[in-house]
XYZ file of N, CA and C in Angstrom:
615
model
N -48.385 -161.510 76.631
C -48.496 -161.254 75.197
C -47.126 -161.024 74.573
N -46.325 -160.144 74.775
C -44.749 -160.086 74.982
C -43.991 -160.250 75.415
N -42.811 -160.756 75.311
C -41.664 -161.577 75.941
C -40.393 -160.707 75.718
N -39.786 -160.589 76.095
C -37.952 -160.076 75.318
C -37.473 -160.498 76.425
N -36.384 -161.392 75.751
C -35.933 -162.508 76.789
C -34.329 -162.880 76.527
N -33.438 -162.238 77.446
C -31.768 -161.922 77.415
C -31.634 -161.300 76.020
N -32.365 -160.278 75.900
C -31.728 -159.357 74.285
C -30.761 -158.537 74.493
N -29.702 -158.901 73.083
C -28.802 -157.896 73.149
C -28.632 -157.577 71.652
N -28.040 -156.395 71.757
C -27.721 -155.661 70.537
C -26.321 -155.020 70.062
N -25.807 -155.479 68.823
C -24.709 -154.932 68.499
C -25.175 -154.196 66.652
N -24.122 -153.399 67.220
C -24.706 -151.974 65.919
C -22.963 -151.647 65.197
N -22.432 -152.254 64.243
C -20.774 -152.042 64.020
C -20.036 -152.929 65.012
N -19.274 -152.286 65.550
C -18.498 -152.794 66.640
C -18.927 -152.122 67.921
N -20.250 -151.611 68.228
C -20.517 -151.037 69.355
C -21.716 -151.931 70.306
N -21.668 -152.337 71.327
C -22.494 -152.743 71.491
C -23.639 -151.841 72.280
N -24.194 -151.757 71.896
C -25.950 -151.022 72.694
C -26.316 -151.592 73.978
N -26.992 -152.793 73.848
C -27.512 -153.373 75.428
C -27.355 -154.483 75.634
N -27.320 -155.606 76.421
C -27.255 -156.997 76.675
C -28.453 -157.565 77.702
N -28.860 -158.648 77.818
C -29.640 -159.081 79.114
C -30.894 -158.629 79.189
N -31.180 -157.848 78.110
C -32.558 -157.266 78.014
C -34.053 -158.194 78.430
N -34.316 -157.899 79.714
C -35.611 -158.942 79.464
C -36.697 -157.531 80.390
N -38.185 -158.087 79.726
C -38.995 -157.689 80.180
C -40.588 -158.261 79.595
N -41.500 -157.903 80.137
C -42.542 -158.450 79.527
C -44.142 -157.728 79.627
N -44.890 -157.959 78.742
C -46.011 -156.848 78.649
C -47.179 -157.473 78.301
N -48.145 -156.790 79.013
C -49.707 -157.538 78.519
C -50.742 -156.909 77.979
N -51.889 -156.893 77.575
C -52.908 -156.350 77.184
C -52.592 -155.107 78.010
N -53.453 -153.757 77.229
C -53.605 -152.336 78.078
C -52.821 -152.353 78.726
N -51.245 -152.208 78.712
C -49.628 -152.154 79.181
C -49.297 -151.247 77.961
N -48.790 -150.121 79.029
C -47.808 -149.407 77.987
C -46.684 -149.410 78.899
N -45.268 -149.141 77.649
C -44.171 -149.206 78.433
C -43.158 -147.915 77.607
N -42.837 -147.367 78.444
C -42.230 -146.082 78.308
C -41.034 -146.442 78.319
N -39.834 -145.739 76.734
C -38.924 -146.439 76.748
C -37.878 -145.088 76.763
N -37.031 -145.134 77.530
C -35.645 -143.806 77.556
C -34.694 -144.087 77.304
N -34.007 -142.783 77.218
C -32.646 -142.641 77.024
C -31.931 -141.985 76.593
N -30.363 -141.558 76.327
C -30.033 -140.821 75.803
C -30.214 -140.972 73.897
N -29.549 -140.282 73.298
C -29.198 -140.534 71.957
C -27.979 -141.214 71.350
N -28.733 -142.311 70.963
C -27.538 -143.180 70.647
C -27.271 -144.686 71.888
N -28.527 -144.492 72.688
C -28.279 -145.586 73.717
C -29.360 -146.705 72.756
N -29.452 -146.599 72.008
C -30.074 -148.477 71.045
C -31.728 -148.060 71.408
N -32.380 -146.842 71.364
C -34.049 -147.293 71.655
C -34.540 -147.481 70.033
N -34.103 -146.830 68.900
C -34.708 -147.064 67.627
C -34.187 -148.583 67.264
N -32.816 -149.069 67.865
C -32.784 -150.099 67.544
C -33.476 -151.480 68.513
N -33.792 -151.069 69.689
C -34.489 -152.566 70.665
C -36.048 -152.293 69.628
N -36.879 -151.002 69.045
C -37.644 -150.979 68.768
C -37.708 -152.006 67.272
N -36.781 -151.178 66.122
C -36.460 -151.961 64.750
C -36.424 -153.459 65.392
N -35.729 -154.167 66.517
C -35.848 -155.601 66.775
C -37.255 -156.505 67.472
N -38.065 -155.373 67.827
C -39.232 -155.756 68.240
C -40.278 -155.876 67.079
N -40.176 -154.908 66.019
C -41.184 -155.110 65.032
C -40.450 -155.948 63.805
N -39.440 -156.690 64.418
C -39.077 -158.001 63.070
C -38.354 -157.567 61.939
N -37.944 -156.558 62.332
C -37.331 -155.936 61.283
C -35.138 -155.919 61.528
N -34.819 -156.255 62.375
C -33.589 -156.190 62.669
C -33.290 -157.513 63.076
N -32.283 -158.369 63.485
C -32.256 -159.832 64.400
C -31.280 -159.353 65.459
N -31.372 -159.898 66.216
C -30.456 -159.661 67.735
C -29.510 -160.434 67.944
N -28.461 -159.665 68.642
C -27.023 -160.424 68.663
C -27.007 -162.087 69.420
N -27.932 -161.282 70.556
C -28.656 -162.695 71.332
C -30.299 -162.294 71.985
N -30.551 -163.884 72.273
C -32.030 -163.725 72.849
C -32.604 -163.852 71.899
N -34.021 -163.419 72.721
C -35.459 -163.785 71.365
C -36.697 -162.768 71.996
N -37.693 -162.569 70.873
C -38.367 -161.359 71.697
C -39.542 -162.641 70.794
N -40.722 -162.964 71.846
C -41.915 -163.891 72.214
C -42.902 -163.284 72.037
N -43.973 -163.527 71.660
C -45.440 -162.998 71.000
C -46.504 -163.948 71.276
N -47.255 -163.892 72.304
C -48.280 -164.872 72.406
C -47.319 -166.683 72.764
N -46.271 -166.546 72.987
C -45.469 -167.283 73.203
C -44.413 -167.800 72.801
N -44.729 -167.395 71.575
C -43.819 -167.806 69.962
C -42.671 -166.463 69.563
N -41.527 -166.988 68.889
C -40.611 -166.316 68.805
C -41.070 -165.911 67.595
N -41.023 -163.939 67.810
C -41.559 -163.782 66.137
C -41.077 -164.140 64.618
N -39.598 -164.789 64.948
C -39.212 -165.142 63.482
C -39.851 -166.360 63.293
N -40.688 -167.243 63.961
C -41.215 -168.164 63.522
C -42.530 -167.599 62.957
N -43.354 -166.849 63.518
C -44.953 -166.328 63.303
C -44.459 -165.882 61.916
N -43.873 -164.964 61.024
C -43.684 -164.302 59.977
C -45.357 -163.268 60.204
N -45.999 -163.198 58.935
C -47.248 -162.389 58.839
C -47.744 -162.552 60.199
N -48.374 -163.663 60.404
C -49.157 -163.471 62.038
C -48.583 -162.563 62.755
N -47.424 -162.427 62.652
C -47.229 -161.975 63.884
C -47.078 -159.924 62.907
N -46.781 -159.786 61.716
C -46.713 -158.656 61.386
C -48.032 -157.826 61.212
N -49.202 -158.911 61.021
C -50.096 -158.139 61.158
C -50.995 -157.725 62.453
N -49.915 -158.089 63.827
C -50.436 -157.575 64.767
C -49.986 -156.388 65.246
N -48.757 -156.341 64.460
C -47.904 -154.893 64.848
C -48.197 -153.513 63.623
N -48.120 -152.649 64.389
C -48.255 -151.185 63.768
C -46.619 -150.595 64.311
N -45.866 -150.316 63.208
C -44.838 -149.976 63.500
C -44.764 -147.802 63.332
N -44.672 -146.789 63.925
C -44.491 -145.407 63.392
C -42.621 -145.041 63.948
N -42.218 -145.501 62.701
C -41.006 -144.911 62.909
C -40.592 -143.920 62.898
N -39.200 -143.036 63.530
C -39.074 -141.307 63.363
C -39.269 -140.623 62.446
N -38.766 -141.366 61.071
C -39.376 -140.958 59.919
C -40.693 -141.303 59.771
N -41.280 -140.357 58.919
C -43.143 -140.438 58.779
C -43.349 -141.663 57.394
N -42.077 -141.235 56.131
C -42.566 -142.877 55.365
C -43.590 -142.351 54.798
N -43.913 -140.996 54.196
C -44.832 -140.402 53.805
C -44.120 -140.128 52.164
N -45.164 -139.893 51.280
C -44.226 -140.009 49.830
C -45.279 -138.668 49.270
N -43.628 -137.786 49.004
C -44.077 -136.483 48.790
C -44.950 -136.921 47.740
N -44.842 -137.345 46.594
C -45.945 -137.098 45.034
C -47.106 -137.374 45.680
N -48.127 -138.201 46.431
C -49.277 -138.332 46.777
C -49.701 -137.738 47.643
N -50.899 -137.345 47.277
C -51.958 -136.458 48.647
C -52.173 -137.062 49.561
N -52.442 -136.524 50.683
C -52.663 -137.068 52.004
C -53.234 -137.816 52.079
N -54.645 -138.135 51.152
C -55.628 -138.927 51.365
C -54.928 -139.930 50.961
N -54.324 -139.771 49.621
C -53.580 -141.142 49.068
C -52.427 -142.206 49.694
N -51.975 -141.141 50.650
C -50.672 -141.406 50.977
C -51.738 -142.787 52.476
N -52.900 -142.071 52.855
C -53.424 -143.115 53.634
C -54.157 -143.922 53.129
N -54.486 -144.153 52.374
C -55.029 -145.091 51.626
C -54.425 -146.506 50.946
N -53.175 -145.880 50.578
C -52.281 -146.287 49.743
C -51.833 -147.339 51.449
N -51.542 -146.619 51.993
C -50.295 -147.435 53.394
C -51.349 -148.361 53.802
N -52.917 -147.789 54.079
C -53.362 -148.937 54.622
C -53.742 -150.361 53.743
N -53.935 -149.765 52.670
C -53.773 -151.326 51.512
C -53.295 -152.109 51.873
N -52.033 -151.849 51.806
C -50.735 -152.266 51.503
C -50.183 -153.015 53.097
N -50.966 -152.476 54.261
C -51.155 -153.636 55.504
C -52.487 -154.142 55.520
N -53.491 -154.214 54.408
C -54.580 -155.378 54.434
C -55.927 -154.835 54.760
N -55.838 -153.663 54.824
C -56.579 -152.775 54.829
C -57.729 -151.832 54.132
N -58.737 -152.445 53.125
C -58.970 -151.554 52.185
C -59.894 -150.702 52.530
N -59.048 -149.101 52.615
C -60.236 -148.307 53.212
C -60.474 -147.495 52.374
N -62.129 -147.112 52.460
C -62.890 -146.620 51.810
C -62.544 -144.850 51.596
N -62.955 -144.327 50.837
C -62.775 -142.668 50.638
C -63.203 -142.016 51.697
N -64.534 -142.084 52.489
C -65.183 -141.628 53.023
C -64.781 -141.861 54.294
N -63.923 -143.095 54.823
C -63.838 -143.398 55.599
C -61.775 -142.790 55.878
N -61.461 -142.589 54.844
C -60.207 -142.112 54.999
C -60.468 -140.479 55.142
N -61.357 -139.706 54.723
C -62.118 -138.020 54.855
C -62.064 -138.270 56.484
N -62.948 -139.025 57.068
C -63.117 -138.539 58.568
C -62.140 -139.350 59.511
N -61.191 -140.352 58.949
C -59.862 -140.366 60.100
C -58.942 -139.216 59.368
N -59.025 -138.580 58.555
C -58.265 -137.211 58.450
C -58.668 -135.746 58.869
N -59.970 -135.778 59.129
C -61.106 -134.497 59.639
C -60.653 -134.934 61.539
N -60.626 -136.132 62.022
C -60.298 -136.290 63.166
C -58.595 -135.214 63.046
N -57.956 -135.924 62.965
C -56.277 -135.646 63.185
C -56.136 -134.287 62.664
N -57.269 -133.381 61.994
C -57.311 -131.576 61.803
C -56.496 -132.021 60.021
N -56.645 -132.869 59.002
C -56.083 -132.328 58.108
C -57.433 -132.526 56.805
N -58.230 -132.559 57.398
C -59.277 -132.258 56.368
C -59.249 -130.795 54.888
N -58.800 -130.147 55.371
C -58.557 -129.210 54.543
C -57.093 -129.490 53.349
N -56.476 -130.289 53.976
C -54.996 -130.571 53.358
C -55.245 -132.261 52.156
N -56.311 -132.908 52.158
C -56.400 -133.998 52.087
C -56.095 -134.218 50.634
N -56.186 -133.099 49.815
C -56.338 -133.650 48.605
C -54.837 -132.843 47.963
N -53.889 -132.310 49.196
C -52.707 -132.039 48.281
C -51.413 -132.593 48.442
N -50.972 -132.621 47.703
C -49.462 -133.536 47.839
C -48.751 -133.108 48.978
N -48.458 -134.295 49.218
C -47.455 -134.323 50.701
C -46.411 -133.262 51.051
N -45.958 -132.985 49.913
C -44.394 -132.134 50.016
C -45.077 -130.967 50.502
N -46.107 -130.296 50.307
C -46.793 -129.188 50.402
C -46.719 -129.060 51.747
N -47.151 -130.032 53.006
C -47.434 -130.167 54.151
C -46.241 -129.889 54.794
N -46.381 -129.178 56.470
C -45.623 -128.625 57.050
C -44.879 -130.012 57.675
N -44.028 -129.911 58.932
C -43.755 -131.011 59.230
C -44.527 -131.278 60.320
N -45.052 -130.977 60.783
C -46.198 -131.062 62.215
C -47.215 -131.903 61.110
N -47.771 -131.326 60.269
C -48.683 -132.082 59.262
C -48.766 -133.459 58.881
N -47.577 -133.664 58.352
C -46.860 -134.713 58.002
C -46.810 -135.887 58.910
N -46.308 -135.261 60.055
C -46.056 -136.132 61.474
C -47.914 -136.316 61.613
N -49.147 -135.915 61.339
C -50.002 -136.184 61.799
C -50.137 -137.077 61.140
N -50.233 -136.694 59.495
C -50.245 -137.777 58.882
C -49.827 -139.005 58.815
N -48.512 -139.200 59.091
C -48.269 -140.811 59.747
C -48.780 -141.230 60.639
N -49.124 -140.246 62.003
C -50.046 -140.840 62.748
C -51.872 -141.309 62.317
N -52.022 -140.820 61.448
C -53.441 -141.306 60.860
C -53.133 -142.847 60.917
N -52.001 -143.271 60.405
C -51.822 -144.736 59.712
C -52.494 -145.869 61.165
N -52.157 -145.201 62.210
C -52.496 -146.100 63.268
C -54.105 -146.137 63.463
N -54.576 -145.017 63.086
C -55.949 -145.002 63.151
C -56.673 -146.260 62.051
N -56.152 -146.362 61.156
C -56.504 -147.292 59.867
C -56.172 -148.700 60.405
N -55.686 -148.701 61.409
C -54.771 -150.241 61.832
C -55.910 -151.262 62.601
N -55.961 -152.461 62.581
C -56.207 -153.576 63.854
C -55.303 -153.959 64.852
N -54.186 -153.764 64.282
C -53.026 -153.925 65.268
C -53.184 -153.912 66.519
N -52.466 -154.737 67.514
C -52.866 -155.135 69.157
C -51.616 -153.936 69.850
N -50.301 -154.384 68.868
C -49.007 -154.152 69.425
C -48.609 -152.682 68.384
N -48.738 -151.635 69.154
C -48.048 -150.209 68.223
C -46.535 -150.306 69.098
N -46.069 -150.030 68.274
C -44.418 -149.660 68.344
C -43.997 -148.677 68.130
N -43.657 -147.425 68.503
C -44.007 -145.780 68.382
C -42.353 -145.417 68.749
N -41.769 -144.693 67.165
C -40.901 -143.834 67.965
C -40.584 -142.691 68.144
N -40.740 -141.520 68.959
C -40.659 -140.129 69.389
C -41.838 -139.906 68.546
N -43.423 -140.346 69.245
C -44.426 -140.351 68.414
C -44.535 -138.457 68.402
N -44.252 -138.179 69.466
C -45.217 -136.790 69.495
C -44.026 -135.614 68.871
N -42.853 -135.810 68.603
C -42.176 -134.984 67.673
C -42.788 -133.965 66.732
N -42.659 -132.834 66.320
C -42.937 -131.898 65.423
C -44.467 -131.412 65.410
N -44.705 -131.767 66.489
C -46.512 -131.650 66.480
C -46.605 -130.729 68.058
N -48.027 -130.096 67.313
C -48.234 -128.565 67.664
C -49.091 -129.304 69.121
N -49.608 -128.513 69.911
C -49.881 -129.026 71.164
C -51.258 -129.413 71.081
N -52.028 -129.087 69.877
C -53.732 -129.845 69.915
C -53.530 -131.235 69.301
N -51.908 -131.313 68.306
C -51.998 -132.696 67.812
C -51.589 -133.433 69.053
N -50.516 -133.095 70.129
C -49.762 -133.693 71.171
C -51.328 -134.633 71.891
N -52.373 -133.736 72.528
C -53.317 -134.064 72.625
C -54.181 -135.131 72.337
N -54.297 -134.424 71.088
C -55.201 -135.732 70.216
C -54.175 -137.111 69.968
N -53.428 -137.163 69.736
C -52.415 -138.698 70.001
C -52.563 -139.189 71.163
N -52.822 -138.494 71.994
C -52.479 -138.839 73.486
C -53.762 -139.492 73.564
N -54.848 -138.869 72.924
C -56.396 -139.511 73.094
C -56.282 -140.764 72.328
N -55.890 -140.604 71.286
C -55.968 -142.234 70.593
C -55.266 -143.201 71.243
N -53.790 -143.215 71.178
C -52.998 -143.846 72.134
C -53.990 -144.550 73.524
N -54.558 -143.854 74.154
C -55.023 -144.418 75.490
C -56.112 -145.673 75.167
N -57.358 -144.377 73.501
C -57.755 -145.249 73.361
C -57.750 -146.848 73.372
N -56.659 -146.640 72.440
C -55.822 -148.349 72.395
C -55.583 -148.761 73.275
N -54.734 -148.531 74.445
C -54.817 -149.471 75.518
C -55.998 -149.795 76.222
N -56.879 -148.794 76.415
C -58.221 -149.030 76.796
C -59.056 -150.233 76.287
N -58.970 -150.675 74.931
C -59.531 -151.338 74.372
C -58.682 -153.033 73.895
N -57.515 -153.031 74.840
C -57.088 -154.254 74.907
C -55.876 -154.197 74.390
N -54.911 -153.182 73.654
C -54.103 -152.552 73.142
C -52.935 -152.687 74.190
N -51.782 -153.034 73.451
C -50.410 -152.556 74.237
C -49.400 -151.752 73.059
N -48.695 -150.798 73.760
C -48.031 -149.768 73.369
C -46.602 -149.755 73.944
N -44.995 -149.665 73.146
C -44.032 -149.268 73.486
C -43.604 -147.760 72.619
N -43.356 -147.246 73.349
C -43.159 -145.663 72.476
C -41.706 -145.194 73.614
N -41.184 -145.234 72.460
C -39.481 -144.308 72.858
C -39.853 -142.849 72.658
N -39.272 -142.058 74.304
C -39.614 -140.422 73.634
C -38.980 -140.083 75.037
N -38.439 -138.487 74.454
C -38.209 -137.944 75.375
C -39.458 -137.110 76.214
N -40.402 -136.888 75.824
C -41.444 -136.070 76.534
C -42.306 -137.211 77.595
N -43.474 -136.154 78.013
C -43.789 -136.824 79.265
C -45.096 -137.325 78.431
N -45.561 -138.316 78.307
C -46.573 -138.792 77.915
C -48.014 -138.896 78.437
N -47.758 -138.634 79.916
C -49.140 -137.690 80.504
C -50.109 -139.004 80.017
N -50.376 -140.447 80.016
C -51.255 -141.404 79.723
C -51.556 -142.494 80.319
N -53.327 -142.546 80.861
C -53.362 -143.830 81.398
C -53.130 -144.750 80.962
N -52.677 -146.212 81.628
C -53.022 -147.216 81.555
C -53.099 -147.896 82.766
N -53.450 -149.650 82.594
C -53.760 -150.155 83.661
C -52.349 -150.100 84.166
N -51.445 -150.202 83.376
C -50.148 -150.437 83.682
C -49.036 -149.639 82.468
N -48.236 -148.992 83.350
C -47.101 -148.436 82.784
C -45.576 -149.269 83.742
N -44.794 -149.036 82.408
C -43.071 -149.682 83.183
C -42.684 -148.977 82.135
N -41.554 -148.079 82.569
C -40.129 -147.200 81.884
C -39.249 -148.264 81.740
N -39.000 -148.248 80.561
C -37.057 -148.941 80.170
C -36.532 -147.733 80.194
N -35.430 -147.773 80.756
C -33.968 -146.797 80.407
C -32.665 -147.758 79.708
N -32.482 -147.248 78.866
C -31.219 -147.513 78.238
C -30.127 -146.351 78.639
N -29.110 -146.822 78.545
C -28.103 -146.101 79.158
C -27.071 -146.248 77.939
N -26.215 -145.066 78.058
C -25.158 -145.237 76.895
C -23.784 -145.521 77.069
């Protein structure tokens, strides 16, 4: 299903990684390390189409994703370190609004109980800024719940979150691979999650 094939990365005049290859299939998660500053937000930004690479090509069902354009974006769910959450709108809005806007039109009722799941049922109807940062961080994680996406791209998903949210991510997450799902998530913690298959990248600095 995934390819990354001799990737390398340059960031200024520094280069990050070279020779990068690896490859991933259905219910495959791949655990990605490193220090800070060794290129994992950036091999990630180049996996979800959002950056281009110095060299190489990263493959999707076979195809290089700058050829797929949409096809290939609406298979990916990207949660970057930042949450991408917009203080003026309420929680509910703020998910509502994101899942539109990837093709998504979800219903009120149906945005109440993927927010009663993730514990922010009580918070749903107030503006973002209000919310703690553990909150917040759940709240971006709702967005994956709203998704079809095959391919999540996760970075330091479990950051700022209290140990029943650590949990409950950990339950969805598996979900997804369980159900045909592949997952790359950069993090320093231990992710404690089945799959049929796990492989660690280390980047080095």
């Amino acid at each position: 299903m995934l390819e990354v094939i001799n990737l390398g990365c340059i960031r200024g005049d520094r280069r990050l990684f070279k020779d990068l290859n690896f490859s991933a299939k259905p219910n495959e998660l791949i655990e990605l390390r490193g220090a800070n500053g060794s290129g994992k937000t950036s091999l990630l930004r180049l996996l979800c189409g959002l950056a281009t690479p110095a060299e190489g090509e990263v493959r999707w069902q076979g195809k290089n994703i700058r050829s797929l354009g949409e096809d290939y974006f609406r298979d990916v769910a990207y949660l970057a370190h930042q949450n991408a959450v917009k203080d003026e709108l309420s929680a509910i809005e703020n998910l509502r609004i994101s899942s539109a806007v990837n093709g998504n039109n979800l219903k009120g009722d149906q945005a109440q109980q993927i927010l009663g799941r993730i514990g922010l049922s009580s918070q749903q109807n107030l503006p973002a800024r209000s919310l703690s940062a553990g909150q917040r961080r759940r709240l971006a994680l709702a967005r994956l719940l709203t998704s079809n996406a095959k391919f999540w791209i996760l970075d330091e998903v479990l950051t700022s979150l209290d140990d029943a949210a650590v949990k409950l991510s950990r339950e969805f997450i598996g979900e997804h691979l369980k159900t045909g799902g592949l997952a790359i998530i950069a993090t320093h913690h231990d992710l404690d999650l089945a799959a049929d298959r796990i492989q660690r990248i280390e980047l080095s600095k």
